[in-house]
Coordinates of C-alpha atoms in Angstrom, one line a residue:
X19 CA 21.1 7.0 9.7
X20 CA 22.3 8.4 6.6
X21 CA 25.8 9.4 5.9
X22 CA 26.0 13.0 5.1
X23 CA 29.5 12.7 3.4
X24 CA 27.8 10.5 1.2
X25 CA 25.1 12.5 0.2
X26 CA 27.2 16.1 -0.3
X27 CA 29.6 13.8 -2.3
X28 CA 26.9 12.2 -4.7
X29 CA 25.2 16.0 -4.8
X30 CA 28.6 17.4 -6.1
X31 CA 29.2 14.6 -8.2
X32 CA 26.1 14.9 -9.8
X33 CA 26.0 19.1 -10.0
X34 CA 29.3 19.4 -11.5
X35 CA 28.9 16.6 -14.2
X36 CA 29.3 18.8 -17.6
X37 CA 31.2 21.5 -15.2
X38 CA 27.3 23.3 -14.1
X39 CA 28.7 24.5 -10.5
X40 CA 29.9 24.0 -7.3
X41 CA 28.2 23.8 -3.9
X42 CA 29.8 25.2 -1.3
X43 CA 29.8 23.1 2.2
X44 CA 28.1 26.5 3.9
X45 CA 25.1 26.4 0.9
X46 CA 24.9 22.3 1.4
X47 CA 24.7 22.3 5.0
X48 CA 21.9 24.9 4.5
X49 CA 20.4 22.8 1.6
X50 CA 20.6 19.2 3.7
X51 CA 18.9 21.1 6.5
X52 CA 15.9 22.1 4.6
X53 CA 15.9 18.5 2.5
X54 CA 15.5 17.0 5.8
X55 CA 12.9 18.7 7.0
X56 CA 10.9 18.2 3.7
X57 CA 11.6 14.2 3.5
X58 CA 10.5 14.3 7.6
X59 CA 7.4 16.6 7.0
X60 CA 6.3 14.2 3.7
X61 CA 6.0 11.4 6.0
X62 CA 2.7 12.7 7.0
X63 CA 1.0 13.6 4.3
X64 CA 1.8 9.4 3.3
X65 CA 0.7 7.9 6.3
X66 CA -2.9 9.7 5.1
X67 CA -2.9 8.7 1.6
X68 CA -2.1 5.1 2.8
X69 CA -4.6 4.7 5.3
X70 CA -6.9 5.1 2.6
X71 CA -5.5 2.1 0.6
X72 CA -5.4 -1.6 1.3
X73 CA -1.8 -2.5 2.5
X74 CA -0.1 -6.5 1.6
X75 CA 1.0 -9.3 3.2
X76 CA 4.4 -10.0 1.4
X77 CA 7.1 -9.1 4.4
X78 CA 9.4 -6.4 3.9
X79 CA 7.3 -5.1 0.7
X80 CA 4.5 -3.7 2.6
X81 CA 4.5 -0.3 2.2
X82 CA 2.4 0.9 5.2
X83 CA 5.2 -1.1 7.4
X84 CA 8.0 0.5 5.4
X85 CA 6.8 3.8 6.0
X86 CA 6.4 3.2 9.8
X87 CA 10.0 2.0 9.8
X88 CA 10.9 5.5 8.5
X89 CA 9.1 6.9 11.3
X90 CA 10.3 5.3 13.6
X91 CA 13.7 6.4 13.3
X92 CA 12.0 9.8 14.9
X93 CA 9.5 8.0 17.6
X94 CA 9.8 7.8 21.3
X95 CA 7.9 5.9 23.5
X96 CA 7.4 5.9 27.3
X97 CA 9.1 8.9 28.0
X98 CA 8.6 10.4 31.7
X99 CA 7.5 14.1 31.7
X100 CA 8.9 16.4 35.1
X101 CA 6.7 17.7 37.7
X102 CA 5.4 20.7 35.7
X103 CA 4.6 18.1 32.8
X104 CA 6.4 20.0 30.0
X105 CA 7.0 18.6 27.1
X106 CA 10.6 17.8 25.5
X107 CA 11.9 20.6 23.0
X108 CA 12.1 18.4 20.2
X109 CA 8.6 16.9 20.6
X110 CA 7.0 17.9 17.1
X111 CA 3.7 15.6 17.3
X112 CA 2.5 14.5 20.8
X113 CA 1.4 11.0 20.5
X114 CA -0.2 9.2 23.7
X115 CA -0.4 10.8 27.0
X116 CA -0.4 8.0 29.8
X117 CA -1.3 8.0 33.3
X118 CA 1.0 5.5 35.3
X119 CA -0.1 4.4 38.4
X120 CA 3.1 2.0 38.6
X121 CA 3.7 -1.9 39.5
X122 CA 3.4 -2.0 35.4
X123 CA -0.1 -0.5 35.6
X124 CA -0.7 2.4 32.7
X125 CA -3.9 4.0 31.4
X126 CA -3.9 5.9 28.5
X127 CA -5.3 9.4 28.8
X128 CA -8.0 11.2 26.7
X129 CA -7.5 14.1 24.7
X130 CA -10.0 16.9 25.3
X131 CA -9.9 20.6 24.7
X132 CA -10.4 22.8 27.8
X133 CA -14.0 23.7 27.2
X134 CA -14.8 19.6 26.7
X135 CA -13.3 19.6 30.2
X136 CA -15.0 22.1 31.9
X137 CA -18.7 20.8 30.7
X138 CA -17.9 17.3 32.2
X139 CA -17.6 18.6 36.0
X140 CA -21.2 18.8 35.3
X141 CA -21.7 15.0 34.4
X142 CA -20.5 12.7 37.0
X143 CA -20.3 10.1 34.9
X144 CA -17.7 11.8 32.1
X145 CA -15.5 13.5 34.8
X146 CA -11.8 11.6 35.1
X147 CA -10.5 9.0 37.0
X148 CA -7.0 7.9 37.7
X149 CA -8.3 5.1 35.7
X150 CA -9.8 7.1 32.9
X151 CA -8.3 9.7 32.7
X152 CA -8.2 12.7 30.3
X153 CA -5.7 15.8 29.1
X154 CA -5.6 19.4 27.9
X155 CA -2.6 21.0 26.0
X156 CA -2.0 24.5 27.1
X157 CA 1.3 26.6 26.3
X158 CA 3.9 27.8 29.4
X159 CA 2.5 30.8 30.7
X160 CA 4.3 34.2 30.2
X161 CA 5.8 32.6 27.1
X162 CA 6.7 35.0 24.3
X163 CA 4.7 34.2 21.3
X164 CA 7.9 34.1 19.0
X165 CA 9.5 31.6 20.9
X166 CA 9.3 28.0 19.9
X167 CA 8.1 26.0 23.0
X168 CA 5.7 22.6 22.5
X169 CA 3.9 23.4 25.5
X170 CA 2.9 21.1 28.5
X171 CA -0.3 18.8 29.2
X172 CA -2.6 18.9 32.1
X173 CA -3.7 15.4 33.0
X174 CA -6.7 15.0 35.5
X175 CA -7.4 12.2 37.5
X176 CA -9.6 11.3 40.2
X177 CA -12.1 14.5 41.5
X178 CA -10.3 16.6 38.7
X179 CA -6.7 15.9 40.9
X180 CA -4.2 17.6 38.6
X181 CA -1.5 14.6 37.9
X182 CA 1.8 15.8 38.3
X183 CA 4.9 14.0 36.6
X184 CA 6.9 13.0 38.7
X185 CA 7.4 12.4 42.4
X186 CA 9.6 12.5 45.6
X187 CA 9.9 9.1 45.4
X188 CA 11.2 9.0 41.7
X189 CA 8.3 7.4 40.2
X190 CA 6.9 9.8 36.9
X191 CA 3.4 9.6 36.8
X192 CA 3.0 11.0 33.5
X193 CA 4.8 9.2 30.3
X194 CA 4.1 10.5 27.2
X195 CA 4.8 9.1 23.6
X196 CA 5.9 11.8 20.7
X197 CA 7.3 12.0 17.1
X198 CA 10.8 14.4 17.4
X199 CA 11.9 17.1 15.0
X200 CA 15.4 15.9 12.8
X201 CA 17.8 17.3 14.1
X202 CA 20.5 19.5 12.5
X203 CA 22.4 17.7 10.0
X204 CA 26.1 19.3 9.2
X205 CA 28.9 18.3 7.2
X206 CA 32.0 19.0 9.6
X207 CA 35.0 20.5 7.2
X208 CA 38.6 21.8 8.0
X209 CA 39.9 24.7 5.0
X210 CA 43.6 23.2 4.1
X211 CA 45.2 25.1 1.1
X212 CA 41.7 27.1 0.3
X213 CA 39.8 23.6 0.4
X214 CA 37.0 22.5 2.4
X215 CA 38.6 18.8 3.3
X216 CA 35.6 16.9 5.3
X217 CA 36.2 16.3 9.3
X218 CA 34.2 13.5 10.5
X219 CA 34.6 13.6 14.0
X220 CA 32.2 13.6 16.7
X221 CA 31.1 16.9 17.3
X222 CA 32.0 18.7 13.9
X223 CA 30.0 16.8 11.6
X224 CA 26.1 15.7 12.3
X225 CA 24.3 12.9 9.9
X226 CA 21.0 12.5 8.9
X227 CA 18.7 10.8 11.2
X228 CA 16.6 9.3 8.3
X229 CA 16.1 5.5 7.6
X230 CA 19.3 4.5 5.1
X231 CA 16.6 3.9 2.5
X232 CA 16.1 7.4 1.8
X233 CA 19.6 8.2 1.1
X234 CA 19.2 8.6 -2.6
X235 CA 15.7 10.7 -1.7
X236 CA 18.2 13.2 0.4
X237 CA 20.2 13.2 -2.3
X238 CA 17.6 14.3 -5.2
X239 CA 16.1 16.9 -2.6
X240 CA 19.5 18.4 -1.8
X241 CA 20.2 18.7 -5.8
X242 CA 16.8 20.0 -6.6
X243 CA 17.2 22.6 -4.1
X244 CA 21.2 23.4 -5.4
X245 CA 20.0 23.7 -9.1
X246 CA 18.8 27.1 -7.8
X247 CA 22.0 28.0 -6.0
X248 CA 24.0 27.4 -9.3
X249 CA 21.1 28.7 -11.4
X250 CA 20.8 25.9 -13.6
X251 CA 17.4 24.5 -14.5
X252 CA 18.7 21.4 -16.0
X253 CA 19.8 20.2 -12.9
X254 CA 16.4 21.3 -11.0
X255 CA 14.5 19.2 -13.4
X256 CA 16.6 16.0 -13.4
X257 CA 16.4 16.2 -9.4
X258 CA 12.5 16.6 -10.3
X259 CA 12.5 13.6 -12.7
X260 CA 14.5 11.4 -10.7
X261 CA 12.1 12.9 -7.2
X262 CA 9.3 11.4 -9.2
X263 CA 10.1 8.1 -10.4
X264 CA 11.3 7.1 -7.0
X265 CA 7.6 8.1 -5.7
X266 CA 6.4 6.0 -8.6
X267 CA 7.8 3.4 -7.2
X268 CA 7.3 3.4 -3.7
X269 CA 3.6 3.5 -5.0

């Protein structure tokens, strides 16, 4: 977790050295929002680039391992879908789809597409088991197309059976691993006197769910993105400069 008092007070420390501007908590809330989702979305793009190089044995240098850290903060594991096998609102990217067959016993499922599964009724050998089986993603019918909904998974079993979640008995047949969205970061305030004085309690102010290492990376993205609010270019490219070397060195 990162402390979201600490960023907005290092941003406004930072934007108003030399009297450049002030950031209103309404603009920074908006600001840490989309800094957020720009540190979370990067992750991504890394874990490509670094598959492609060799990682290192030194502990708590490694940079492949550090990066996983920072995703984990965002991962679930094991997570039991209902009957209808939706998934969770906040699932972003759907990781493994598992069939449990309970006692401790779990298969992981196949991903397919629905014409993949279609063709393999016609090869005895391909078509699922509750053993083997396999998934489709498909959106919730009569969905509106402007609505954000992740969707639910079909998972096939034995002679095509259609697995269900869960059960009358309680047991959920379907567990599914996924990466979740951020959520909505917001620094809580109270207006005394005309100023914005921070309220820290549960419910009025939200921190960031990032690994602590990427407090000062928040912070950076926050100013880059508030050098625009107060219209001050110098500040844009010192949040650039600063952006960069810290990539220089996580290389």
């Amino acid at each position: 977790m990162v402390n979201i008092d600490t960023v907005y007070q290092r941003v406004l420390a930072l934007a108003n050295k030399e009297q450049r501007g002030y950031i209103t908590p309404l603009e920074f809330n908006l600001l840490a929002n989309q800094a957020s989702l720009t540190v979370f979305e990067q992750y991504f793009y890394d874990r490509g680039k670094l598959a492609m190089q060799p990682g290192n044995s030194t502990e708590y240098s490694d940079t492949d391992s550090m990066l996983d850290e920072k995703i984990f903060q965002f991962n679930f594991t094991g997570v039991p879908l209902p009957n209808n096998n939706t998934l969770p609102m906040e699932c972003y990217r759907l990781g493994g789809v598992f069939h449990n067959l309970g006692n401790g016993i779990i298969y992981e499922a196949e991903a397919v597409s629905e014409k993949d599964r279609i063709s393999r009724n016609e090869a005895p050998l391909l078509q699922p088991t509750d053993t083997r089986p396999i998934y489709t993603r498909r959106r919730r019918p009569n969905t509106p197309q402007n609505q954000v909904r992740p969707g639910e998974v079909d998972v096939y079993g034995d002679n095509n059976r259609l697995i269900s979640g869960g059960s009358g008995t309680g047991i959920r047949f379907v567990l599914i691993d996924y990466i979740a969205r951020p959520h909505k970061v917001e620094w809580g305030y109270d207006v005394v006197g005309e100023k914005a004085l921070h309220n820290g309690s549960v419910g009025r102010t939200f921190h960031f769910d990032h690994h602590a290492s990427e407090e000062t990376t928040l912070v950076m993205k926050v100013l880059e993105l508030a050098g625009v609010i107060i219209e001050d270019a110098q500040v844009v490219q010192y949040a650039n400069q600063a952006s960069n070397q810290t990539v220089q060195q996580q290389k």
